[in-house]
Each structure stands twice: as C-alpha cells, then as structure tokens.
Short mmCIF file of C-alpha atoms and ligand atoms in Angstrom, two decimals:
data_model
loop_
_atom_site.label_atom_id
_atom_site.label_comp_id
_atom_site.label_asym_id
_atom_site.label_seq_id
_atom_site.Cartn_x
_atom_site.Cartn_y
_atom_site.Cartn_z
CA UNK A 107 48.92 -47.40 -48.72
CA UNK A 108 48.31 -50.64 -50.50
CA UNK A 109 52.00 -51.80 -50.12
CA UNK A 110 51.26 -51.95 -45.94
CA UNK A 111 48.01 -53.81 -46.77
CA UNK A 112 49.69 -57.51 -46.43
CA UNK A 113 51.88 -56.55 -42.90
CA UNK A 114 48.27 -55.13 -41.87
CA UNK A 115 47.01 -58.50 -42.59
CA UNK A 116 49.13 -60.38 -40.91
CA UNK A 117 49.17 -58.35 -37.85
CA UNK A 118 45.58 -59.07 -38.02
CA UNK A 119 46.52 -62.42 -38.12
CA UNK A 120 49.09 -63.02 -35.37
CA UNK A 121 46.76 -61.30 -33.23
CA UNK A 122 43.76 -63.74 -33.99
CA UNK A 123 45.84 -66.37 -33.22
CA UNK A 124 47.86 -64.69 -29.58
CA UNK A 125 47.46 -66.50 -27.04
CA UNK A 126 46.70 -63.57 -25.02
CA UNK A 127 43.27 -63.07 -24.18
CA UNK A 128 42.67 -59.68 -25.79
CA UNK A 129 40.27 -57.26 -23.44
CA UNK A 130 36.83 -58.59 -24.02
CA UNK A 131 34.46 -55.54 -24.37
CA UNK A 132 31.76 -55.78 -27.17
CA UNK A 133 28.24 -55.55 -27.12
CA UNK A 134 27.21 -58.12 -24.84
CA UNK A 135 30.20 -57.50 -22.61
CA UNK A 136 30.46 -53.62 -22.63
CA UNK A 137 33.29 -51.81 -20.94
CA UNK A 138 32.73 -50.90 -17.49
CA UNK A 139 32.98 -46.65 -16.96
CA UNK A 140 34.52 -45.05 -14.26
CA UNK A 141 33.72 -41.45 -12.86
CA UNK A 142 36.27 -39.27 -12.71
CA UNK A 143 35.58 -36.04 -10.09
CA UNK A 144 37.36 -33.08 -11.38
CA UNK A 145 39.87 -32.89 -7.82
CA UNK A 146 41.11 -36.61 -8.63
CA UNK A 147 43.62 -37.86 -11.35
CA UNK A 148 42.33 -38.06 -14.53
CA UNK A 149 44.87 -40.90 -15.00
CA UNK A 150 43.25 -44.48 -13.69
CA UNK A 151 46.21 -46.87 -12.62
CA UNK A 152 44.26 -49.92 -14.73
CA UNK A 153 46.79 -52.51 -16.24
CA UNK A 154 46.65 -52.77 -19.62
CA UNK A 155 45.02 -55.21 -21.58
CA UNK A 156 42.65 -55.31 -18.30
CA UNK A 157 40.07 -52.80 -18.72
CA UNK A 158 37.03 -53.39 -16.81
CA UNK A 159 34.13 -55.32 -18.19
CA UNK A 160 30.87 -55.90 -17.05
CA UNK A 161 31.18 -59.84 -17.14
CA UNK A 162 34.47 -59.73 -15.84
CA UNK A 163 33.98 -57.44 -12.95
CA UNK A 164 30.75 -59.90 -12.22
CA UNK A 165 33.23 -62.52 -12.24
CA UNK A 166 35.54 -60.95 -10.43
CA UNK A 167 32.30 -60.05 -7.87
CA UNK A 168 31.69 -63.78 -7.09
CA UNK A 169 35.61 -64.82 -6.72
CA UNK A 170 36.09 -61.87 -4.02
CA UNK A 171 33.46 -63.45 -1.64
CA UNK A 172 34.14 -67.11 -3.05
CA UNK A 173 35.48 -69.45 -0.33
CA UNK A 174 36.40 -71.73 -2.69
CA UNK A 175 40.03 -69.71 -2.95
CA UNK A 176 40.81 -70.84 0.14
CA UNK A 177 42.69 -73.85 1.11
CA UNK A 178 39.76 -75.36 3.45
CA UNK A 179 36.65 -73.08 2.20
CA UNK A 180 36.74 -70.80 4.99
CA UNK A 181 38.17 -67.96 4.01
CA UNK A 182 37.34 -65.14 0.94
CA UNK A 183 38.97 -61.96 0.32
CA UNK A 184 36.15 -60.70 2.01
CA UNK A 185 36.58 -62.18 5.30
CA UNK A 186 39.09 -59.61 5.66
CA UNK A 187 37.87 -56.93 3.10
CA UNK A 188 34.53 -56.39 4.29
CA UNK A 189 31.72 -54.16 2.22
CA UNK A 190 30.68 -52.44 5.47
CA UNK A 191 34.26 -51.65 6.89
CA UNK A 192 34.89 -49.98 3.42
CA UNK A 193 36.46 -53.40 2.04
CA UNK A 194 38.74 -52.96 5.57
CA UNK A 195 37.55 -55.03 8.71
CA UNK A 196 37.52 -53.95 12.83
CA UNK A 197 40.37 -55.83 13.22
CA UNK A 198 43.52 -54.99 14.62
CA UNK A 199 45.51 -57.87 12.69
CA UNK A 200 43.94 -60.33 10.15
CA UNK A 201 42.96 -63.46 11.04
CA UNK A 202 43.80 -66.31 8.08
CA UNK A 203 42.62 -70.36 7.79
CA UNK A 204 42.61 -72.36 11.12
CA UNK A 205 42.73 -69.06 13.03
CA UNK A 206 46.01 -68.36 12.18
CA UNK A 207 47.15 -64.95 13.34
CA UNK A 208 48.13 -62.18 10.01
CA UNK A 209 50.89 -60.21 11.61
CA UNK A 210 49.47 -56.59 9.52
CA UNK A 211 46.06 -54.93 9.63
CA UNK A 212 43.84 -55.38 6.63
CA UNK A 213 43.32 -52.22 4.17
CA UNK A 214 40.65 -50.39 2.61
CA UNK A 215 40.06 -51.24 -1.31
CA UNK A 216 38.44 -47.60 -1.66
CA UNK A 217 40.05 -46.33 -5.05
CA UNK A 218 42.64 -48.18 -5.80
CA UNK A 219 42.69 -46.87 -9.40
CA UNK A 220 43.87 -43.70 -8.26
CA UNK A 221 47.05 -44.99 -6.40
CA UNK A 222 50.04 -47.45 -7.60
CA UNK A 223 51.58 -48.41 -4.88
CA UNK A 224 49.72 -51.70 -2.74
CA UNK A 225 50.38 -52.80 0.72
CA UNK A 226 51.86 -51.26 3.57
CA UNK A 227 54.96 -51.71 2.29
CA UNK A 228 54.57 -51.02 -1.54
CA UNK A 229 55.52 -54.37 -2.62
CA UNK A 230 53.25 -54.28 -5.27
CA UNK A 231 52.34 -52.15 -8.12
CA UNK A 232 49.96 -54.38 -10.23
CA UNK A 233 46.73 -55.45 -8.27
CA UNK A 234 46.46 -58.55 -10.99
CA UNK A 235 49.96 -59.62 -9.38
CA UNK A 236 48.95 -59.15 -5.98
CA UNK A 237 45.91 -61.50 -5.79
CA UNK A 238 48.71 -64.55 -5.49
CA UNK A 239 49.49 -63.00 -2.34
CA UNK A 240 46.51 -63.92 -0.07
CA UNK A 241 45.80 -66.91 -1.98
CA UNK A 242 49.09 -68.47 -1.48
CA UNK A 243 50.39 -67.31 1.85
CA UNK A 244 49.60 -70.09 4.48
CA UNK A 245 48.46 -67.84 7.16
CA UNK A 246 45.70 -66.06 4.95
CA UNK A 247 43.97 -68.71 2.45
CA UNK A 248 46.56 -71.60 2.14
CA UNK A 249 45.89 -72.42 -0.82
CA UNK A 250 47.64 -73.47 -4.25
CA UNK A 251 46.01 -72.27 -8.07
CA UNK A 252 46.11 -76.02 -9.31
CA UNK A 253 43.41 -76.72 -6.32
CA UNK A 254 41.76 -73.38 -6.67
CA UNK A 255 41.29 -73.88 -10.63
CA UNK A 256 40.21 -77.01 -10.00
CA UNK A 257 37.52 -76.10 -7.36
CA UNK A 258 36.21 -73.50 -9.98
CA UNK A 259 36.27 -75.88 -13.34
CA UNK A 260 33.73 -78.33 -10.84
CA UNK A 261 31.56 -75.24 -9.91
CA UNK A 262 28.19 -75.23 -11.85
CA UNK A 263 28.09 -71.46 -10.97
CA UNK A 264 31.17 -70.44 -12.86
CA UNK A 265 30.14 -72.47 -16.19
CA UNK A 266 30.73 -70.30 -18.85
CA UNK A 267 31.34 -66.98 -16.60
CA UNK A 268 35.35 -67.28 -17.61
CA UNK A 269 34.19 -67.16 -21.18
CA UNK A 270 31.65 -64.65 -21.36
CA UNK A 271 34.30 -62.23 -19.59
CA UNK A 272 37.44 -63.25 -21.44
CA UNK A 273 36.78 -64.23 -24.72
CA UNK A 274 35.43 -68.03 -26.53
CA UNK A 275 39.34 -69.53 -25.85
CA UNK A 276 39.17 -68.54 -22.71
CA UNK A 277 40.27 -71.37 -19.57
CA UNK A 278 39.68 -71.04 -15.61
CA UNK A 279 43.68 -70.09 -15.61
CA UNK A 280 45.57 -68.68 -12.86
CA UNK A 281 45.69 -65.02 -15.15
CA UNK A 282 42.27 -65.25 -15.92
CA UNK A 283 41.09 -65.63 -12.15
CA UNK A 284 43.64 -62.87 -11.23
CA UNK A 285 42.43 -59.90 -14.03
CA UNK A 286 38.86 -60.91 -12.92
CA UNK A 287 39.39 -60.39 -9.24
CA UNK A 288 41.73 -56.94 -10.12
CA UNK A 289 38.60 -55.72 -12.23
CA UNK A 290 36.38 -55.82 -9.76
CA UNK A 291 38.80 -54.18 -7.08
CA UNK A 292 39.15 -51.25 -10.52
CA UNK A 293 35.24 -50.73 -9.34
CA UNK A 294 35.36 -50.04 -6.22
CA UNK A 295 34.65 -46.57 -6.21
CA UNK A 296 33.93 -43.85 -3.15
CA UNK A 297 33.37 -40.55 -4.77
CA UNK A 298 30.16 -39.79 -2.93
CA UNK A 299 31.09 -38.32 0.47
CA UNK A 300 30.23 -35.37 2.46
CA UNK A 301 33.68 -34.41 1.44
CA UNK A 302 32.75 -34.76 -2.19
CA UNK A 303 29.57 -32.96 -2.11
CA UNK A 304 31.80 -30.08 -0.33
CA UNK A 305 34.44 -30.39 -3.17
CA UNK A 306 31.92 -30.57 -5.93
CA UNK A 307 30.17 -27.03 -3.86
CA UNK A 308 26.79 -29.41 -3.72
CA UNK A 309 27.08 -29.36 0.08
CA UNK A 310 28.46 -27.03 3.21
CA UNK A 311 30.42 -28.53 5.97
CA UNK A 312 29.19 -27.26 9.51
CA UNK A 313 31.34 -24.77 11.06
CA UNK A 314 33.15 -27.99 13.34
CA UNK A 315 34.02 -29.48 10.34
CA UNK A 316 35.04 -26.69 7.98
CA UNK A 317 37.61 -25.71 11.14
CA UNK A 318 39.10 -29.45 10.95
CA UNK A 319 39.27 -29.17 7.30
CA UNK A 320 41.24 -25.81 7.72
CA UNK A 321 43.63 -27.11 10.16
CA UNK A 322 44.31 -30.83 8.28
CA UNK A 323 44.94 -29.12 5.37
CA UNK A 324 46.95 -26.79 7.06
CA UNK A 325 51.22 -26.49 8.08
CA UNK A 326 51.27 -24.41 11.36
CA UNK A 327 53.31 -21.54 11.59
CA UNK A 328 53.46 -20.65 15.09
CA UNK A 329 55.90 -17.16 14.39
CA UNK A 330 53.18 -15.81 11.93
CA UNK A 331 49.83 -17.61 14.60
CA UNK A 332 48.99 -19.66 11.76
CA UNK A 333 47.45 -23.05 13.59
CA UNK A 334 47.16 -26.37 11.45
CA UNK A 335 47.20 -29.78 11.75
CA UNK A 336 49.70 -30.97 9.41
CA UNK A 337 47.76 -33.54 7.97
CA UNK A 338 47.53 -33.07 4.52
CA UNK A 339 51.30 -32.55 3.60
CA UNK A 340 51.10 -36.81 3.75
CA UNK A 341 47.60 -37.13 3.04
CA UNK A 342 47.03 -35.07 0.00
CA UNK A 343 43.62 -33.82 -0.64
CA UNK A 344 41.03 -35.74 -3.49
CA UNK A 345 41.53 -38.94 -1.91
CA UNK A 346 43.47 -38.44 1.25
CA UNK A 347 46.53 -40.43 0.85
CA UNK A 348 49.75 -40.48 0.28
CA UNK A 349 49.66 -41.82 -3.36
CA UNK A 350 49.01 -39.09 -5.83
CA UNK A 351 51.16 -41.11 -9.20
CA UNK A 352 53.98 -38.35 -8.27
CA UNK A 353 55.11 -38.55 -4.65
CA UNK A 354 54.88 -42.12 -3.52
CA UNK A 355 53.53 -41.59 -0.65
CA UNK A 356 55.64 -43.81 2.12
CA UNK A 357 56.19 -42.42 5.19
CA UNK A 358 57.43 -43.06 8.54
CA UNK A 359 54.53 -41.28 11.38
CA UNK A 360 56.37 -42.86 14.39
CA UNK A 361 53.14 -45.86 14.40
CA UNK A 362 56.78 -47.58 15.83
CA UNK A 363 57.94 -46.62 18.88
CA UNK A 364 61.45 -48.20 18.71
CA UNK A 365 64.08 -50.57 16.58
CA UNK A 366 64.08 -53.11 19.52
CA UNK A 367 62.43 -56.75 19.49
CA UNK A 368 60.19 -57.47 16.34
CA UNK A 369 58.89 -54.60 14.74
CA UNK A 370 58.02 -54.38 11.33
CA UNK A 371 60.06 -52.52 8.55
CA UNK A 372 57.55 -51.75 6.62
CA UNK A 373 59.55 -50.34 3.23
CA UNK A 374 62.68 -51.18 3.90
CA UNK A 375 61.12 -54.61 3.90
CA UNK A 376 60.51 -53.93 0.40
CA UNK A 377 63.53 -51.80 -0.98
CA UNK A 378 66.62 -53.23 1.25
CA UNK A 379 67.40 -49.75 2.29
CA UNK A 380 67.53 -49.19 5.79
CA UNK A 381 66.43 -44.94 5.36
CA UNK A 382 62.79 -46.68 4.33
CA UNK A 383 62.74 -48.15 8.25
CA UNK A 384 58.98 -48.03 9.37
CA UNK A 385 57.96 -46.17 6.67
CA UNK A 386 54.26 -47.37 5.98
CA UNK A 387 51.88 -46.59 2.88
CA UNK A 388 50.21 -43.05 3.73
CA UNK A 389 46.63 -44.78 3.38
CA UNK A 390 43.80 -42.63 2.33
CA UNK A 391 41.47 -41.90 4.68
CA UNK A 392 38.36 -42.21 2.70
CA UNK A 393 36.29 -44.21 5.09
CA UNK A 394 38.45 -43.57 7.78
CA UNK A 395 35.78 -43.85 10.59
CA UNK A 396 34.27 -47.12 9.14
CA UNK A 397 38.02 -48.78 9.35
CA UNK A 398 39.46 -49.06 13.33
CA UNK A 399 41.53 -49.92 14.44
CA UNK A 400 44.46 -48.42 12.86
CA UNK A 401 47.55 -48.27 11.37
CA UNK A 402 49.79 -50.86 10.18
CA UNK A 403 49.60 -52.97 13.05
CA UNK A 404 46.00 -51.77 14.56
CA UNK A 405 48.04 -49.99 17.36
CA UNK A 406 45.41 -47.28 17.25
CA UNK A 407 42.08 -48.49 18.36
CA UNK A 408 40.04 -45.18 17.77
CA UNK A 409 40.67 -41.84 15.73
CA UNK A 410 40.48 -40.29 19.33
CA UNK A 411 44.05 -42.48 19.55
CA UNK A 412 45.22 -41.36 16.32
CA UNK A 413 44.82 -37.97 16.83
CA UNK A 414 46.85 -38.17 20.59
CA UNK A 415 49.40 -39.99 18.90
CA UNK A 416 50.03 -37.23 15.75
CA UNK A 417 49.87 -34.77 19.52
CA UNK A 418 52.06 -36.65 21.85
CA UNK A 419 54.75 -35.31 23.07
CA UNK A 420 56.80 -38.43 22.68
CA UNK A 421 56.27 -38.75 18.85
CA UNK A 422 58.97 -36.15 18.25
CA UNK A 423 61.67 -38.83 19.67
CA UNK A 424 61.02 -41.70 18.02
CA UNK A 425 62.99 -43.06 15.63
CA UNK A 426 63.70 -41.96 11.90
CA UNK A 427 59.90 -40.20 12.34
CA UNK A 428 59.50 -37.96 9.66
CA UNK A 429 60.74 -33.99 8.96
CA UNK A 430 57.12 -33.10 8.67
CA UNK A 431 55.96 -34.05 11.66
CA UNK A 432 59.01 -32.85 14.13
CA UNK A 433 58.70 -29.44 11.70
CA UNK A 434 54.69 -29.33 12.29
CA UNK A 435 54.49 -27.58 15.26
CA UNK A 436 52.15 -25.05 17.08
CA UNK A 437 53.70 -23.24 20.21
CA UNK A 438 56.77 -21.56 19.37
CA UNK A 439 59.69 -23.74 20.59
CA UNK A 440 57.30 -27.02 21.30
CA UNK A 441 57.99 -30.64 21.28
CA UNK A 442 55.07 -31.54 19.87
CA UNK A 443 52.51 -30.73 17.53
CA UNK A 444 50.45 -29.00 20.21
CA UNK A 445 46.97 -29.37 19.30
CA UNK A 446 43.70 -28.60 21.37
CA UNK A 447 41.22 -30.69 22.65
CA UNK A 448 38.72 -28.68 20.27
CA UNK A 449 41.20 -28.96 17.45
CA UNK A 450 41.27 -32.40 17.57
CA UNK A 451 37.64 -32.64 17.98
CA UNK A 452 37.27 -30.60 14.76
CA UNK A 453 39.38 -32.74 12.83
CA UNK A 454 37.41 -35.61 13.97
CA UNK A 455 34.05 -34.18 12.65
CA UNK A 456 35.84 -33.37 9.20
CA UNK A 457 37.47 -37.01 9.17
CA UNK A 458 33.73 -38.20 9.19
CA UNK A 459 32.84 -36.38 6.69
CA UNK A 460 34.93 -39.30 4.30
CA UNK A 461 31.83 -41.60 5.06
CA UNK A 462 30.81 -42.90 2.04
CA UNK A 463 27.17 -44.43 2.79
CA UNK A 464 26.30 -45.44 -0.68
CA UNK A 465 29.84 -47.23 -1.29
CA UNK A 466 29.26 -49.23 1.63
CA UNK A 467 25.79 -50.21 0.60
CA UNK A 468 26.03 -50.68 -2.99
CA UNK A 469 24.29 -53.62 -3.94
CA UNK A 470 27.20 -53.86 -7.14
CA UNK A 471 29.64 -54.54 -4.75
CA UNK A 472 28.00 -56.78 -1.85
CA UNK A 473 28.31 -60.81 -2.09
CA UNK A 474 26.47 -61.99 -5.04
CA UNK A 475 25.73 -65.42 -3.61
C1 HEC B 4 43.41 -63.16 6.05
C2 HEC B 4 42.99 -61.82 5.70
C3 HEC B 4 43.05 -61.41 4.24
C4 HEC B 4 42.52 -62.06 3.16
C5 HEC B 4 41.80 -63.39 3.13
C6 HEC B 4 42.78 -61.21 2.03
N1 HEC B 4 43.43 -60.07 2.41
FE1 HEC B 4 43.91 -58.49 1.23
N2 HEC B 4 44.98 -57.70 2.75
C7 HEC B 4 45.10 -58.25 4.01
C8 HEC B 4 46.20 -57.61 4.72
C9 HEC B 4 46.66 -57.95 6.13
C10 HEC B 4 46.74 -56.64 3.84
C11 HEC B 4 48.01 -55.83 4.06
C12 HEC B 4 49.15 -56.80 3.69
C13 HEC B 4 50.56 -56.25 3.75
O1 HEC B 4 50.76 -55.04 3.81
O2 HEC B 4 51.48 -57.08 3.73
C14 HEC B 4 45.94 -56.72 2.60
C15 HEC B 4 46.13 -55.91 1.50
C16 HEC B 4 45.41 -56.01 0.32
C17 HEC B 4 45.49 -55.09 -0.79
C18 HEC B 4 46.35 -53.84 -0.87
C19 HEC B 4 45.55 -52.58 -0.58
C20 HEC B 4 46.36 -51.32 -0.56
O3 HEC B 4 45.78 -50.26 -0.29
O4 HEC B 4 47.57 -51.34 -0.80
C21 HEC B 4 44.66 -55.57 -1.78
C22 HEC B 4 44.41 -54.96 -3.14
C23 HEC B 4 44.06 -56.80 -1.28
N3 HEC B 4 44.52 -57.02 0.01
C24 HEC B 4 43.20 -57.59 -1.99
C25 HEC B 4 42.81 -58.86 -1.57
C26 HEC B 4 42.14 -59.85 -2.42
C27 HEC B 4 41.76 -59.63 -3.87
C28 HEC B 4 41.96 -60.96 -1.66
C29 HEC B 4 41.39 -62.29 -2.08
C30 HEC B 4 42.09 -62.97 -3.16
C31 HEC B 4 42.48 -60.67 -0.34
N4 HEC B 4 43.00 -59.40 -0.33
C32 HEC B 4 42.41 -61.54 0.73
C33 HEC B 4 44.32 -59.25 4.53
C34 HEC B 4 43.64 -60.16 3.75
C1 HEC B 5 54.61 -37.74 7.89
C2 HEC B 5 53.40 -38.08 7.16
C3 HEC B 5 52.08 -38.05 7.90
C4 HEC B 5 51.46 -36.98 8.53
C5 HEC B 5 52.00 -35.56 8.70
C6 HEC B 5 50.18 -37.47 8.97
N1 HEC B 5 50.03 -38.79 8.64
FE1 HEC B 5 48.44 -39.95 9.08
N2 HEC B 5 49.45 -41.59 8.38
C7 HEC B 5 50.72 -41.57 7.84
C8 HEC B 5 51.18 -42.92 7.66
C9 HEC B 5 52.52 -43.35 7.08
C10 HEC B 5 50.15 -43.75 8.13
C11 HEC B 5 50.19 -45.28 8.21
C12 HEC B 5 51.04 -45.65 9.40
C13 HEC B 5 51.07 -47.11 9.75
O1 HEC B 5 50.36 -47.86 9.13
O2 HEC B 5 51.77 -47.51 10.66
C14 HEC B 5 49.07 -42.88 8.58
C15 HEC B 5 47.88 -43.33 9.10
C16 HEC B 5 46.85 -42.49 9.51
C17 HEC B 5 45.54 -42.96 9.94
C18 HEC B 5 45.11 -44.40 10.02
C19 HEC B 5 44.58 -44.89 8.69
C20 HEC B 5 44.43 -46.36 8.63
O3 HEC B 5 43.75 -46.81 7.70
O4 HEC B 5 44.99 -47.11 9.43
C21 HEC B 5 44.80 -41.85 10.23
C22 HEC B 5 43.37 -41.82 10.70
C23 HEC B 5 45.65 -40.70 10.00
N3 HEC B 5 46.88 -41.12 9.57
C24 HEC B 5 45.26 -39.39 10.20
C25 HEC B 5 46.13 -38.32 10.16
C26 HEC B 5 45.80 -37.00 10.66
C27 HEC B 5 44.45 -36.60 11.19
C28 HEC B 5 46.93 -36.25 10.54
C29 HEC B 5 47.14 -34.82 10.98
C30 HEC B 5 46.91 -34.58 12.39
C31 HEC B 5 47.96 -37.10 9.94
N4 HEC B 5 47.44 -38.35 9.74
C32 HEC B 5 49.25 -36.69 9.65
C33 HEC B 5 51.45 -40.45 7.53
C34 HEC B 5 51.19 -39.17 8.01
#
C-alpha cells in the first residue's frame, strides 16, 4: 500500500492545481437532488463534472431570464422558454432581437435529464454545448461571449455568484456561464401530473380519460377489433417522448406535407442522410396542452389539429411518413388511422392530464429578478 502512497500524492496534486473547475458541492454549496419516479430512467443524462449545485443552479436561475445575454438586452432564454408555457411559448415560430423571425417553434425544457438528444433535429447531445446556440445565432440573441462576459464581470448582481458556484479560481468564462445555465435546465423537473398521481396509483383518471389512455397507448388491430390510437409506439410512456436513452426517438409524422419549396429536413439536417428527411424529435408531451401551437414549425394550432392530422386521410401519402403510422390503422383495409370523434375527444382529456400545475408555478424556477 505504502509504495502507491507518492503517485496518490501527486494525483492529489495535479488535481489541486487542474485547471478544470472540479464540481463544487460542499457544505455551503450542497448538491442539488433529483427525484426519480419509479416508471422513469433511473439514469439522469447530467454531464459529468456538472452535477447540479444549489449556487450554480441559482446562477444558472438568473442567466436564463438575464437579458444581458443578448446582443441589445432584449432578449433571455426565457422570452422564448416561458415558466407558464412549460419553458415552451404560444408561438408558432420564435421571434429573436429586432423582431427577427426564428424559422422553428420553441420547445419545452420539461425533463431534459431523462432524454439525450436536443432540438428538433438532434444536433445536440450536451445541453452545456447547446447554450452557444441561442446566444450566438443572429436571429435569436445576437450576441458574442466576449460582450456577454463582459456585461456580467460589470454586473453588481453577479459579484461573487461565479465563485460561490464554481469554486475560489473560478472566472465569468464562457464554460462557466454555460454549466450554470445547463444546471439549472438539469432542474427543471415535471413529475407531478395527473398522469403521475395515476402512475404512482395516488389518483384515478375519469372514465374519458382512462379510455384515451387505453387507446394512446394502444396499436389497433382491426382483424382481432382491437381499437387504439397508436400514440405511444413514438411517444413512450414515463415521459411521453420519443427519447427513452435506447431508441432515439426521431421520427418522421408527415408534420411535412411535401419535398417541394423550403421545407425543413429536420435530421437529415443533422446526419447528411437523406432516409432522416423530416424526421423531427418525438417531443414529450408533458405539458402538452400548456405548449400550442405545435410541431416543428407550429403548423398545428390546437391538439383538436393534432389529433385530425394523426386521422387524416391524407397523412398516409405523404412523403417518407413513418411504418407506424401507415401500419396504425382501425377499419380493416383503411387509409387512415380512422379514429372517432369520441376517440379523439378521449385522448384529448388524457393529454390534459400531463398538466403539471406546480412545475409551472414553482417559485424555484420563475425569474429571480
Ligand atoms: C428566440 C427564441 C429563443 C431563445 C432566446 C432561446 N431559445 Fe431555446 N429554443 C428555441 C427554438 C426555436 C428551439 C428549437 C431549435 C431547433 O430545433 O433548431 C430551442 C431549443 C432549445 C433547447 C432544446 C430542447 C429540446 O427538447 O431538445 C434547449 C435546451 C434550449 N432551447 C435552451 C435555451 C437556453 C438555455 C436559452 C438561453 C441561453 C435559449 N434556449 C434561448 C428558441 C429560443
Ligand atoms: C411515427 C411516430 C409518431 C406517432 C405514431 C405519433 N407521434 Fe406525435 N409526434 C411525433 C413527432 C416526430 C412529432 C414532432 C413533429 C414535428 O415537430 O414536426 C410529434 C408531435 C406531437 C405533438 C406536438 C408536440 C409539440 O410539442 O409540438 C402532439 C400533441 C402529438 N405528437 C401527439 C400524438 C398523439 C396524440 C398520437 C397518437 C394519435 C401521436 N402523437 C402519434 C411522432 C409520432
């Protein structure tokens, strides 16, 4: 044992002196806990070295609805990711500095720990990464990191915050900024739902919305008069989307009606391969009916629309739309998923039941200024 003692030492050493700033949890600056529910992953996608800390997600609390990141002070991440949409916004397209059109909807930034894919085209995998995104891109905040940083070092209200949350060596730095803004997206929990109550056997769904729940989680089988949505063979049950850590969860649901004129590629974007055409992120629908308009491009205004679109009979044609979908269907020979009005109703009622109340008013999460 005593032979290892001296590499010990110095690996005790060289990390004293890294550069790195190690995760800062201690006494003052405790590690932030997440609940797990027993139907989600008990894998968090949380990058390492990044754990959540109280100071940083605090930090990371007053950069989200900070101006300041924006190339004229206009603009926050929250002008587009707002508390009471579900971190979403009733938008169909975001709208950046000077008014400048986004060409894609917003998202929600319900439970991103439990997905590891980002954006509607999966671009991203690291939510630390990401932030230089919005920052940078002209349409949404315009604005560099040497003007941001600077903005932040002159800012009486951040005097000592980068510290506190990173360590005593610690700089307003580009890294620093990002990890503080990705820790406090790592807290954005929804795990309080109707639908969780249900799941956790707390709380009963009322007959409409036990029938939706039976037919989205259900693959119709019109030979044996089995009825079902089709919903959940994209968006899995727990959290609703597409991104369970195994199947990726990038689909194409026709939201494009053709390849003509300028239409967005979505993954293929992303990958260079043109089979990914129009695939989108499967978003979870946590929050669904706090987030219209919808889809990629907000092409959906209402669920009422999303529903007739999953039902239309003109879904089945378009192009490179998904196996699932021309398979789901509910009349023997149809073109078309061939859902009821009541059917559609029901699943309506059970998509409401992903309301998260508390999430949306949690006083932890809301603009600290
Ligand atoms: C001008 C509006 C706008 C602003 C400002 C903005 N976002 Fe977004 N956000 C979007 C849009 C639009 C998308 C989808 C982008 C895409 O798919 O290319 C998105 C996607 C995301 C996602 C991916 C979510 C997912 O489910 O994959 C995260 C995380 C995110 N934004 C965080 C932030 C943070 C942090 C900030 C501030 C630094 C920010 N956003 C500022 C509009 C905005
Ligand atoms: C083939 C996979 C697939 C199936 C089956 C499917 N979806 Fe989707 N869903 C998606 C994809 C992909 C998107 C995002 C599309 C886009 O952005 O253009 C989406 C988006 C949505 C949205 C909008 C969410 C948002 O934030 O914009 C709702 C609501 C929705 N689906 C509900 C349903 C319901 C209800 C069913 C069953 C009737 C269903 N989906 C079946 C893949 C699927």
């Amino acid at each position: 044992m005593l032979k290892y003692l001296p590499l010990l030492l110095l690996t005790l050493l060289l990390s004293a002196c890294s550069d790195e700033p190690a995760a800062v949890s201690n006494e003052e600056n405790p590690l932030v806990t997440i609940q797990i529910p027993k139907y989600l992953n008990k894998k968090l996608n949380i990058t390492t070295g990044n754990a959540p800390t109280v100071k940083g997600v605090a930090l990371g609390r007053m950069l989200f609805y900070d101006t300041q990141l924006s190339a004229d002070n206009t603009v926050s991440c929250a002008s587009c990711h707002k508390q009471e949409n579900a971190f979403n916004e009733p938008r169909a397209t975001s709208i950046g500095i000077r008014g400048q059109v986004v060409p894609r909807a917003s998202m929600s930034l319900t439970n991103k720990v439990w997905e590891s894919r980002y954006m509607w085209d999966g671009r991203h995998t690291n939510l630390e990464a990401l932030v230089n995104d919005p920052i940078t891109n002209p349409i949404e905040m315009g604005s560099d990191w040497a003007s941001v940083i600077s903005k932040l070092k002159a800012d009486a209200r951040y005097a000592g915050k980068f510290k506190a949350a990173f360590g005593a060596n610690a700089e307003v730095t580009q890294e620093n900024v990002s990890k503080a803004l990705a820790q406090f997206i790592y807290t954005l929990q929804s795990t309080t739902s109707k639908y969780d109550r249900y799941l956790n056997g707390e709380e009963q769904l009322s007959p409409a919305e036990k029938r939706g729940f039976l037919l989205f989680t259900t693959h119709p089988d019109p030979n044996r008069g089995v009825r079902g949505g089709n919903c959940s063979d994209c968006h899995t049950i727990g959290h609703l989307g597409g991104d369970n850590f195994e199947f990726l969860g990038f689909k194409n649901n026709g939201s494009v009606p053709s390849f003509t004129g300028n239409f967005d590629k979505g993954l293929e974007q992303f990958t260079r391969n043109p089979a990914d055409r129009a695939k989108f992120k499967v978003p979870s629908l946590r929050n669904v009916a706090l987030t219209a308009p919808y889809f990629h491009n907000g092409s959906a205004a209402t669920l009422e629309a999303v529903l007739d679109h999953y039902n239309s009979e003109d879904l089945f044609n378009r192009p490179l739309v998904d196996t699932t979908i021309t398979h789901g269907i509910n009349i023997p020979g149809g073109t078309s998923l061939g859902l009821t009005r009541q059917e559609k109703a029901d699943i309506i009622e059970f998509l409401k039941t992903l309301t998260d109340t508390s999430f949306i008013t949690n006083k932890a999460h809301s603009n600290p200024f």
